[in-house]
């Protein structure tokens, strides 16, 4: 049996406003609310909402045979709750079918996994809790930002409690191997790896309406035939797309929604099923282990992290940002922590890319800036103000060794408090149990006494009557 594993990503960054050198120290609000509202509202109207309605209809029409997963970033959830709450309601309807899985990811869609394991774990945990709160489902598989993955990251994912991870089927990693299998992580054998089939995913995302493409026009029956004709032992085909593909990159007039809606019918005819990522890692055994010594991603032709950390501008901004990570974690200022997450968004670094040719055109298409240098300058101005605010609470004059000592003390105190709390709870339970047992013993002791008093009381009464 062959199966398709669909994953639809939903993400919109929190874009920065034009923030100048003269704003540093004077203006602590960095975001272009008008632009963020306008963009997400337009995308939701032409893409997210009609796509979600189509997917819901497909689940209902097939009585749950069509199933898929969604990965939605925390910052996208925040914007949709504020500007397009009706879409959140649609996601709740999808979750209520029981056939739609929500996948875990870093809340801010950050690059924390590349430099700060503690921050990475905190964001994934917060995202998972948000998903459970909104949609009543628990995340079981993780999709890192832009499918970033490496041997170093794998043990971190296992430590978080996840049994599966989604990443790119990068050719330079796979070699002659196929992405249409489940693999295990070389550095964490318990972790199963699902690999995106880049060719078949991009046939929809990038080539669907390309009239110069040899396979144009792409129809649902032709597409399912391609999948059905893959080798019989290749059991899972992972198709991971941005939800904006439907109605966004591929406008409604291209017939993209009709194509999507027709897929289940032709899949059933050819014996192809639909699985969620959790079903895939549960049902299928790993055919081999996969080692990824250097981080891979789903971005650009290189399939590495150069889209965000490929030049000096990006690396300087990245280093400067995470230099205050420990200090931010010490503070309780909610506004500061929110800014910390928004500034970590991978898109901020993507806009700074100086890549040329095809990849560069893609970068500039999504950027609100005219040049990468403008993106860098604007970001660094906002970051400079943010660091000033952090320093007001935890001055940079505190050396790293001193700060680490302080953090160690705080963590030790937290563990000690947790241990004492557990001991207190145990003592309370013991006291309650003792009181219950003591009361039962007293009650048991009272019963024979009552019976013994009855003959004595009878004798006393008879003696009193005799005196009379």
Short mmCIF file of C-alpha atoms in Angstrom, two decimals:
data_model
loop_
_atom_site.label_atom_id
_atom_site.label_comp_id
_atom_site.label_asym_id
_atom_site.label_seq_id
_atom_site.Cartn_x
_atom_site.Cartn_y
_atom_site.Cartn_z
CA UNK A 1 0.00 0.00 0.00
CA UNK A 2 1.28 3.43 -0.97
CA UNK A 3 0.37 6.64 0.89
CA UNK A 4 0.62 10.40 0.46
CA UNK A 5 1.60 12.48 3.47
CA UNK A 6 0.43 16.07 2.94
CA UNK A 7 1.68 18.91 5.14
CA UNK A 8 0.53 22.49 4.66
CA UNK A 9 2.58 25.25 6.27
CA UNK A 10 1.02 28.52 7.41
CA UNK A 11 3.34 31.36 8.31
CA UNK A 12 3.48 35.13 8.11
CA UNK A 13 6.33 37.07 9.74
CA UNK A 14 5.84 40.13 11.93
CA UNK A 15 7.40 42.75 9.66
CA UNK A 16 9.40 45.64 11.06
CA UNK A 17 8.53 49.25 10.35
CA UNK A 18 11.14 51.68 9.03
CA UNK A 19 13.20 52.15 12.17
CA UNK A 20 15.99 54.74 11.97
CA UNK A 21 19.12 55.41 14.00
CA UNK A 22 17.33 58.36 15.63
CA UNK A 23 14.55 56.06 16.92
CA UNK A 24 17.01 54.13 19.10
CA UNK A 25 16.29 54.88 22.74
CA UNK A 26 13.14 56.85 21.86
CA UNK A 27 10.76 54.38 20.22
CA UNK A 28 10.47 50.83 21.58
CA UNK A 29 7.81 49.64 19.11
CA UNK A 30 9.37 48.07 16.02
CA UNK A 31 6.49 46.71 13.91
CA UNK A 32 4.50 47.82 10.88
CA UNK A 33 1.00 46.91 12.04
CA UNK A 34 -0.69 48.35 8.95
CA UNK A 35 1.47 46.29 6.57
CA UNK A 36 1.10 43.11 8.65
CA UNK A 37 -2.69 43.53 8.80
CA UNK A 38 -2.96 44.26 5.08
CA UNK A 39 -0.81 41.33 3.95
CA UNK A 40 -2.31 38.62 6.15
CA UNK A 41 -5.88 39.78 5.47
CA UNK A 42 -5.33 39.69 1.68
CA UNK A 43 -3.61 36.28 1.78
CA UNK A 44 -6.31 34.84 4.02
CA UNK A 45 -9.05 36.04 1.69
CA UNK A 46 -7.58 34.72 -1.54
CA UNK A 47 -5.72 31.67 -0.19
CA UNK A 48 -5.99 30.50 3.43
CA UNK A 49 -9.77 30.62 3.79
CA UNK A 50 -10.75 29.02 0.43
CA UNK A 51 -7.97 26.43 0.83
CA UNK A 52 -9.13 25.48 4.34
CA UNK A 53 -12.74 25.21 3.16
CA UNK A 54 -11.64 22.98 0.27
CA UNK A 55 -9.63 20.74 2.60
CA UNK A 56 -12.53 20.49 5.06
CA UNK A 57 -14.87 19.49 2.22
CA UNK A 58 -12.38 16.84 1.06
CA UNK A 59 -12.22 15.30 4.55
CA UNK A 60 -16.01 15.27 4.84
CA UNK A 61 -16.65 13.97 1.30
CA UNK A 62 -14.22 11.07 1.77
CA UNK A 63 -15.51 10.31 5.30
CA UNK A 64 -12.05 10.88 6.72
CA UNK A 65 -10.05 8.87 4.18
CA UNK A 66 -8.39 12.09 3.10
CA UNK A 67 -6.18 13.29 5.93
CA UNK A 68 -3.24 15.63 6.24
CA UNK A 69 -1.24 17.78 8.64
CA UNK A 70 -0.81 21.49 9.26
CA UNK A 71 2.21 23.34 10.61
CA UNK A 72 1.35 26.89 11.66
CA UNK A 73 3.83 29.20 13.35
CA UNK A 74 3.02 30.90 16.63
CA UNK A 75 3.53 34.37 15.18
CA UNK A 76 1.09 33.52 12.37
CA UNK A 77 -1.48 32.35 14.95
CA UNK A 78 -1.14 35.66 16.82
CA UNK A 79 -1.76 37.69 13.66
CA UNK A 80 -4.65 35.52 12.51
CA UNK A 81 -6.30 35.75 15.93
CA UNK A 82 -6.06 39.52 15.72
CA UNK A 83 -6.82 40.20 12.06
CA UNK A 84 -8.59 37.09 10.63
CA UNK A 85 -10.29 35.25 13.53
CA UNK A 86 -12.66 33.47 11.13
CA UNK A 87 -9.70 31.49 9.80
CA UNK A 88 -8.87 30.26 13.31
CA UNK A 89 -12.46 29.01 13.49
CA UNK A 90 -11.90 27.08 10.25
CA UNK A 91 -8.79 25.47 11.71
CA UNK A 92 -10.84 24.44 14.76
CA UNK A 93 -13.34 22.77 12.43
CA UNK A 94 -10.52 20.89 10.73
CA UNK A 95 -9.12 19.79 14.09
CA UNK A 96 -12.58 18.62 15.18
CA UNK A 97 -12.71 16.10 12.31
CA UNK A 98 -9.98 14.07 14.03
CA UNK A 99 -8.32 13.58 10.63
CA UNK A 100 -6.03 16.62 10.68
CA UNK A 101 -2.74 16.58 12.58
CA UNK A 102 -1.06 19.74 13.87
CA UNK A 103 2.72 19.56 13.77
CA UNK A 104 5.06 21.16 16.33
CA UNK A 105 7.51 23.90 15.34
CA UNK A 106 9.47 26.75 16.97
CA UNK A 107 6.89 29.36 18.01
CA UNK A 108 8.74 32.28 16.42
CA UNK A 109 9.88 30.23 13.41
CA UNK A 110 13.38 31.06 14.50
CA UNK A 111 16.88 29.71 13.84
CA UNK A 112 17.40 28.93 17.53
CA UNK A 113 18.09 25.23 16.80
CA UNK A 114 21.37 26.27 15.15
CA UNK A 115 22.79 28.06 18.19
CA UNK A 116 20.67 27.86 21.37
CA UNK A 117 19.19 24.47 22.37
CA UNK A 118 17.47 25.95 25.44
CA UNK A 119 15.70 28.61 23.39
CA UNK A 120 14.78 26.03 20.74
CA UNK A 121 13.17 23.74 23.35
CA UNK A 122 11.33 26.64 25.01
CA UNK A 123 9.80 27.82 21.72
CA UNK A 124 8.70 24.32 20.69
CA UNK A 125 7.13 23.76 24.12
CA UNK A 126 5.27 27.08 24.00
CA UNK A 127 4.05 26.36 20.47
CA UNK A 128 2.80 22.90 21.45
CA UNK A 129 0.90 24.35 24.41
CA UNK A 130 -0.65 27.01 22.16
CA UNK A 131 -1.81 24.37 19.66
CA UNK A 132 -3.37 22.28 22.44
CA UNK A 133 -5.08 25.33 23.93
CA UNK A 134 -6.56 26.48 20.61
CA UNK A 135 -7.35 23.21 18.85
CA UNK A 136 -7.42 20.58 21.60
CA UNK A 137 -4.79 18.36 19.97
CA UNK A 138 -1.31 17.31 21.03
CA UNK A 139 1.68 17.63 18.70
CA UNK A 140 3.61 14.39 18.11
CA UNK A 141 5.92 15.16 15.18
CA UNK A 142 8.19 18.18 14.77
CA UNK A 143 8.88 20.34 11.75
CA UNK A 144 11.72 22.75 12.39
CA UNK A 145 11.91 26.17 10.75
CA UNK A 146 12.33 25.73 6.97
CA UNK A 147 12.86 21.97 7.58
CA UNK A 148 16.27 22.63 9.19
CA UNK A 149 17.81 19.42 10.52
CA UNK A 150 21.18 17.91 11.46
CA UNK A 151 22.69 15.14 13.57
CA UNK A 152 23.27 17.70 16.33
CA UNK A 153 19.61 18.69 16.45
CA UNK A 154 18.21 15.12 16.45
CA UNK A 155 18.95 14.30 20.14
CA UNK A 156 17.36 17.60 21.16
CA UNK A 157 14.15 16.59 19.38
CA UNK A 158 14.11 13.20 21.13
CA UNK A 159 14.66 14.94 24.49
CA UNK A 160 11.52 17.00 23.83
CA UNK A 161 9.51 13.79 23.50
CA UNK A 162 9.02 13.66 19.72
CA UNK A 163 9.33 10.40 17.79
CA UNK A 164 9.36 11.89 14.31
CA UNK A 165 10.87 14.87 12.49
CA UNK A 166 10.17 16.31 9.05
CA UNK A 167 13.02 17.56 6.87
CA UNK A 168 14.14 18.01 3.28
CA UNK A 169 15.00 15.12 1.00
CA UNK A 170 18.24 16.85 0.03
CA UNK A 171 20.03 15.14 -2.85
CA UNK A 172 23.53 15.75 -1.46
CA UNK A 173 22.50 13.83 1.69
CA UNK A 174 20.45 11.05 0.08
CA UNK A 175 22.73 10.33 -2.87
CA UNK A 176 21.18 7.32 -4.62
CA UNK A 177 18.58 6.81 -1.87
CA UNK A 178 14.92 7.74 -2.28
CA UNK A 179 13.02 10.21 -0.06
CA UNK A 180 9.98 7.90 -0.22
CA UNK A 181 10.98 5.87 2.84
CA UNK A 182 11.13 6.38 6.59
CA UNK A 183 14.67 6.68 7.96
CA UNK A 184 16.09 6.82 11.48
CA UNK A 185 18.48 9.46 12.83
CA UNK A 186 22.10 8.31 13.01
CA UNK A 187 22.67 10.36 16.18
CA UNK A 188 19.34 9.37 17.81
CA UNK A 189 18.11 5.96 16.54
CA UNK A 190 14.72 6.31 18.23
CA UNK A 191 13.90 9.34 16.05
CA UNK A 192 12.27 8.62 12.69
CA UNK A 193 12.86 10.95 9.76
CA UNK A 194 10.30 11.87 7.09
CA UNK A 195 11.78 13.43 3.94
CA UNK A 196 10.03 15.86 1.62
CA UNK A 197 9.78 14.74 -1.99
CA UNK A 198 11.03 18.01 -3.47
CA UNK A 199 10.29 17.17 -7.11
CA UNK A 200 6.67 16.18 -6.62
CA UNK A 201 6.05 19.00 -4.11
CA UNK A 202 7.42 21.64 -6.47
CA UNK A 203 5.46 20.23 -9.40
CA UNK A 204 2.46 21.74 -7.61
CA UNK A 205 4.05 24.71 -5.83
CA UNK A 206 6.25 26.06 -8.63
CA UNK A 207 5.28 24.44 -11.93
CA UNK A 208 1.51 23.93 -11.82
CA UNK A 209 0.67 26.97 -13.99
CA UNK A 210 3.94 27.12 -15.96
CA UNK A 211 2.88 26.81 -19.59
CA UNK A 212 6.50 26.21 -20.68
CA UNK A 213 6.73 23.10 -18.49
CA UNK A 214 6.81 19.86 -20.50
CA UNK A 215 4.18 18.26 -18.24
CA UNK A 216 1.75 21.21 -18.47
CA UNK A 217 -1.18 21.06 -17.82
CA UNK A 218 -0.95 19.11 -14.57
CA UNK A 219 -4.16 17.20 -13.86
CA UNK A 220 -5.12 15.24 -10.74
CA UNK A 221 -5.21 11.86 -12.52
CA UNK A 222 -1.79 12.45 -14.15
CA UNK A 223 -0.28 13.48 -10.83
CA UNK A 224 -1.66 10.47 -8.92
CA UNK A 225 -0.40 8.22 -11.74
CA UNK A 226 3.14 9.53 -11.16
CA UNK A 227 2.86 8.62 -7.48
CA UNK A 228 1.25 5.23 -8.10
CA UNK A 229 4.01 4.33 -10.58
CA UNK A 230 6.86 4.82 -8.10
CA UNK A 231 8.51 1.51 -7.01
CA UNK A 232 6.13 -0.68 -5.01
CA UNK A 233 8.36 -0.78 -1.92
CA UNK A 234 8.39 3.04 -1.69
CA UNK A 235 5.47 3.37 0.67
CA UNK A 236 5.30 7.05 1.59
CA UNK A 237 5.41 10.19 -0.59
CA UNK A 238 5.78 13.36 1.48
CA UNK A 239 4.24 16.42 -0.19
CA UNK A 240 4.91 19.50 1.92
CA UNK A 241 3.62 22.79 0.61
CA UNK A 242 2.96 26.31 1.80
CA UNK A 243 -0.82 26.69 2.10
CA UNK A 244 -0.38 29.97 0.25
CA UNK A 245 0.38 27.86 -2.85
CA UNK A 246 -3.37 27.45 -3.23
CA UNK A 247 -4.83 30.77 -4.30
CA UNK A 248 -1.56 32.64 -3.71
CA UNK A 249 1.44 31.47 -5.75
CA UNK A 250 -1.03 29.53 -7.89
CA UNK A 251 -4.11 31.78 -8.30
CA UNK A 252 -7.61 30.33 -8.19
CA UNK A 253 -8.12 30.94 -11.94
CA UNK A 254 -5.39 28.37 -12.73
CA UNK A 255 -7.70 25.63 -11.46
CA UNK A 256 -5.50 24.81 -8.47
CA UNK A 257 -8.44 24.29 -6.08
CA UNK A 258 -10.20 21.93 -8.49
CA UNK A 259 -6.93 20.02 -8.89
CA UNK A 260 -6.60 19.65 -5.11
CA UNK A 261 -10.21 18.58 -4.61
CA UNK A 262 -9.95 15.88 -7.31
CA UNK A 263 -6.88 14.15 -5.82
CA UNK A 264 -8.70 11.80 -3.37
CA UNK A 265 -10.96 10.34 -6.06
CA UNK A 266 -8.09 9.35 -8.34
CA UNK A 267 -5.98 8.21 -5.38
CA UNK A 268 -8.72 5.79 -4.28
CA UNK A 269 -8.98 4.39 -7.82
CA UNK A 270 -5.26 3.60 -7.79
CA UNK A 271 -5.12 2.28 -4.23
CA UNK A 272 -3.21 5.26 -2.83
CA UNK A 273 -4.04 6.32 0.74
CA UNK A 274 -3.51 9.52 2.72
CA UNK A 275 -1.65 9.46 6.04
CA UNK A 276 -0.66 12.00 8.64
CA UNK A 277 3.02 12.23 9.70
CA UNK A 278 2.29 10.41 12.98
CA UNK A 279 0.62 7.57 11.07
CA UNK A 280 3.66 7.35 8.79
CA UNK A 281 6.24 7.08 11.60
CA UNK A 282 3.98 4.68 13.52
CA UNK A 283 3.08 2.31 10.68
CA UNK A 284 6.40 2.20 8.83
CA UNK A 285 9.77 0.89 9.99
CA UNK A 286 12.95 2.78 9.21
CA UNK A 287 14.76 1.20 6.25
CA UNK A 288 18.13 2.74 7.15
CA UNK A 289 19.78 5.38 9.31
CA UNK A 290 20.52 8.82 7.89
CA UNK A 291 23.48 10.96 8.93
CA UNK A 292 23.35 14.73 8.36
CA UNK A 293 26.61 16.19 9.63
CA UNK A 294 25.90 19.75 8.46
CA UNK A 295 22.45 21.40 8.74
CA UNK A 296 20.14 21.00 5.77
CA UNK A 297 16.96 22.92 4.94
CA UNK A 298 14.28 23.24 2.29
CA UNK A 299 15.50 26.63 1.05
CA UNK A 300 17.18 27.44 -2.27
CA UNK A 301 19.00 24.98 -4.49
CA UNK A 302 21.80 24.49 -1.97
CA UNK A 303 19.37 23.06 0.63
CA UNK A 304 21.53 24.40 3.46
CA UNK A 305 21.36 27.36 5.89
CA UNK A 306 23.02 29.91 3.58
CA UNK A 307 19.64 31.52 2.90
CA UNK A 308 19.83 33.03 6.40
CA UNK A 309 23.50 32.79 7.39
CA UNK A 310 25.31 33.00 4.06
CA UNK A 311 26.97 36.42 4.33
CA UNK A 312 28.70 38.68 6.86
CA UNK A 313 25.64 40.87 7.37
CA UNK A 314 23.46 37.92 8.36
CA UNK A 315 26.08 36.39 10.64
CA UNK A 316 26.76 39.68 12.42
CA UNK A 317 23.03 40.22 13.08
CA UNK A 318 22.64 36.60 14.20
CA UNK A 319 25.62 36.79 16.59
CA UNK A 320 24.45 40.11 18.04
CA UNK A 321 20.91 38.83 18.61
CA UNK A 322 21.84 35.66 20.47
CA UNK A 323 24.56 37.39 22.53
CA UNK A 324 21.77 38.54 24.90
CA UNK A 325 19.84 35.25 24.99
CA UNK A 326 20.75 34.33 28.58
CA UNK A 327 19.91 37.81 29.83
CA UNK A 328 16.49 37.83 28.16
CA UNK A 329 15.64 34.47 29.74
CA UNK A 330 16.36 35.95 33.17
CA UNK A 331 13.79 38.74 32.85
CA UNK A 332 10.04 38.64 33.47
CA UNK A 333 9.16 41.55 31.17
CA UNK A 334 6.49 40.12 28.83
CA UNK A 335 6.89 42.89 26.25
CA UNK A 336 10.65 42.35 26.12
CA UNK A 337 10.20 38.60 25.65
CA UNK A 338 7.66 39.13 22.89
CA UNK A 339 10.09 41.42 21.05
CA UNK A 340 12.81 38.81 21.60
CA UNK A 341 10.77 36.20 19.75
CA UNK A 342 9.67 38.51 16.94
CA UNK A 343 13.26 39.60 16.32
CA UNK A 344 14.33 35.94 16.10
CA UNK A 345 12.06 35.30 13.10
CA UNK A 346 14.09 33.66 10.32
CA UNK A 347 12.52 36.00 7.74
CA UNK A 348 14.50 38.92 9.18
CA UNK A 349 17.72 37.16 8.12
CA UNK A 350 16.26 35.93 4.82
CA UNK A 351 15.72 39.54 3.72
CA UNK A 352 19.46 40.21 4.19
CA UNK A 353 20.51 37.57 1.66
CA UNK A 354 22.79 38.80 -1.10
CA UNK A 355 22.38 35.71 -3.28
CA UNK A 356 22.17 36.25 -7.03
CA UNK A 357 20.40 34.67 -9.96
CA UNK A 358 17.37 32.44 -9.30
CA UNK A 359 17.72 32.18 -5.54
CA UNK A 360 18.23 35.92 -5.19
CA UNK A 361 15.06 36.63 -7.17
CA UNK A 362 13.08 34.44 -4.77
CA UNK A 363 14.54 36.26 -1.75
CA UNK A 364 13.72 39.72 -3.11
CA UNK A 365 10.19 38.65 -4.06
CA UNK A 366 9.28 38.09 -0.40
CA UNK A 367 11.22 41.04 1.04
CA UNK A 368 9.59 44.35 2.05
CA UNK A 369 12.99 46.05 1.57
CA UNK A 370 14.56 47.41 -1.61
CA UNK A 371 17.97 45.90 -0.87
CA UNK A 372 19.55 43.38 1.56
CA UNK A 373 21.63 46.23 3.02
CA UNK A 374 18.49 48.20 3.83
CA UNK A 375 17.08 45.11 5.54
CA UNK A 376 20.28 44.74 7.59
CA UNK A 377 20.39 48.42 8.63
CA UNK A 378 16.73 48.51 9.63
CA UNK A 379 17.01 45.29 11.63
CA UNK A 380 20.20 46.34 13.41
CA UNK A 381 18.65 49.66 14.44
CA UNK A 382 15.72 47.85 16.06
CA UNK A 383 18.03 45.26 17.58
CA UNK A 384 20.25 47.99 19.05
CA UNK A 385 17.28 49.53 20.85
CA UNK A 386 16.22 46.09 22.07
CA UNK A 387 19.70 45.39 23.48
CA UNK A 388 19.66 48.74 25.30
CA UNK A 389 16.41 47.68 26.99
CA UNK A 390 17.91 44.31 27.93
CA UNK A 391 20.99 45.99 29.33
CA UNK A 392 18.84 48.23 31.54
CA UNK A 393 17.70 45.08 33.35
CA UNK A 394 20.89 43.03 33.11
CA UNK A 395 23.89 45.29 32.34
CA UNK A 396 26.50 44.11 29.87
CA UNK A 397 29.09 44.97 32.53
CA UNK A 398 28.19 41.63 34.11
CA UNK A 399 30.74 39.23 32.65
CA UNK A 400 29.58 35.99 31.06
CA UNK A 401 31.20 33.95 33.83
CA UNK A 402 29.35 35.96 36.45
CA UNK A 403 26.11 35.69 34.50
CA UNK A 404 26.53 31.94 34.09
CA UNK A 405 27.17 31.65 37.83
CA UNK A 406 24.00 33.62 38.48
CA UNK A 407 22.03 31.43 36.09
CA UNK A 408 23.40 28.29 37.74
CA UNK A 409 22.36 29.60 41.15
CA UNK A 410 18.88 30.45 39.90
CA UNK A 411 18.45 27.03 38.28
CA UNK A 412 19.73 25.24 41.37
CA UNK A 413 17.31 27.24 43.50
CA UNK A 414 14.47 26.36 41.13
CA UNK A 415 15.35 22.66 41.36
CA UNK A 416 15.60 22.91 45.16
CA UNK A 417 12.21 24.61 45.37
CA UNK A 418 10.74 21.93 43.11
CA UNK A 419 12.23 19.16 45.31
CA UNK A 420 10.96 20.80 48.50
CA UNK A 421 7.53 21.24 46.93
CA UNK A 422 7.43 17.55 46.08
CA UNK A 423 8.47 16.66 49.63
CA UNK A 424 5.81 18.97 51.04
CA UNK A 425 3.14 17.38 48.86
CA UNK A 426 4.30 13.94 49.99
CA UNK A 427 4.13 14.99 53.67
CA UNK A 428 0.65 16.41 53.14
CA UNK A 429 -0.52 13.17 51.60
CA UNK A 430 1.04 11.20 54.46
CA UNK A 431 -0.65 13.45 57.03
CA UNK A 432 -4.01 13.09 55.28
CA UNK A 433 -3.59 9.32 55.16
CA UNK A 434 -2.61 9.25 58.85
CA UNK A 435 -5.70 11.29 59.82
CA UNK A 436 -7.94 8.97 57.85
CA UNK A 437 -6.40 5.84 59.39
CA UNK A 438 -6.51 7.37 62.89
CA UNK A 439 -10.19 8.22 62.51
CA UNK A 440 -10.94 4.69 61.32
CA UNK A 441 -9.08 3.19 64.32
CA UNK A 442 -11.00 5.38 66.75
CA UNK A 443 -14.26 4.43 65.14
CA UNK A 444 -13.36 0.74 65.31
CA UNK A 445 -12.38 1.09 68.98
CA UNK A 446 -15.65 2.84 69.87
CA UNK A 447 -17.90 0.05 68.61
CA UNK A 448 -16.94 -2.70 71.20
CA UNK A 449 -17.12 -0.12 73.97
CA UNK A 450 -20.72 0.61 73.08
CA UNK A 451 -21.56 -3.07 73.23
CA UNK A 452 -19.84 -3.49 76.63
CA UNK A 453 -21.74 -0.60 78.15
CA UNK A 454 -25.13 -2.12 77.44
CA UNK A 455 -25.01 -4.92 80.12
CA UNK A 456 -23.56 -2.48 82.65
CA UNK A 457 -26.30 -0.02 81.98
CA UNK A 458 -28.85 -2.80 82.37
CA UNK A 459 -27.44 -3.86 85.78
CA UNK A 460 -27.46 -0.26 87.03
CA UNK A 461 -31.09 0.13 86.00
CA UNK A 462 -32.09 -3.09 87.83
CA UNK A 463 -30.22 -1.99 90.97
CA UNK A 464 -32.00 1.33 90.90
CA UNK A 465 -35.38 -0.40 90.52
CA UNK A 466 -34.65 -2.77 93.48
CA UNK A 467 -33.93 0.21 95.78
CA UNK A 468 -37.30 1.66 94.88
#
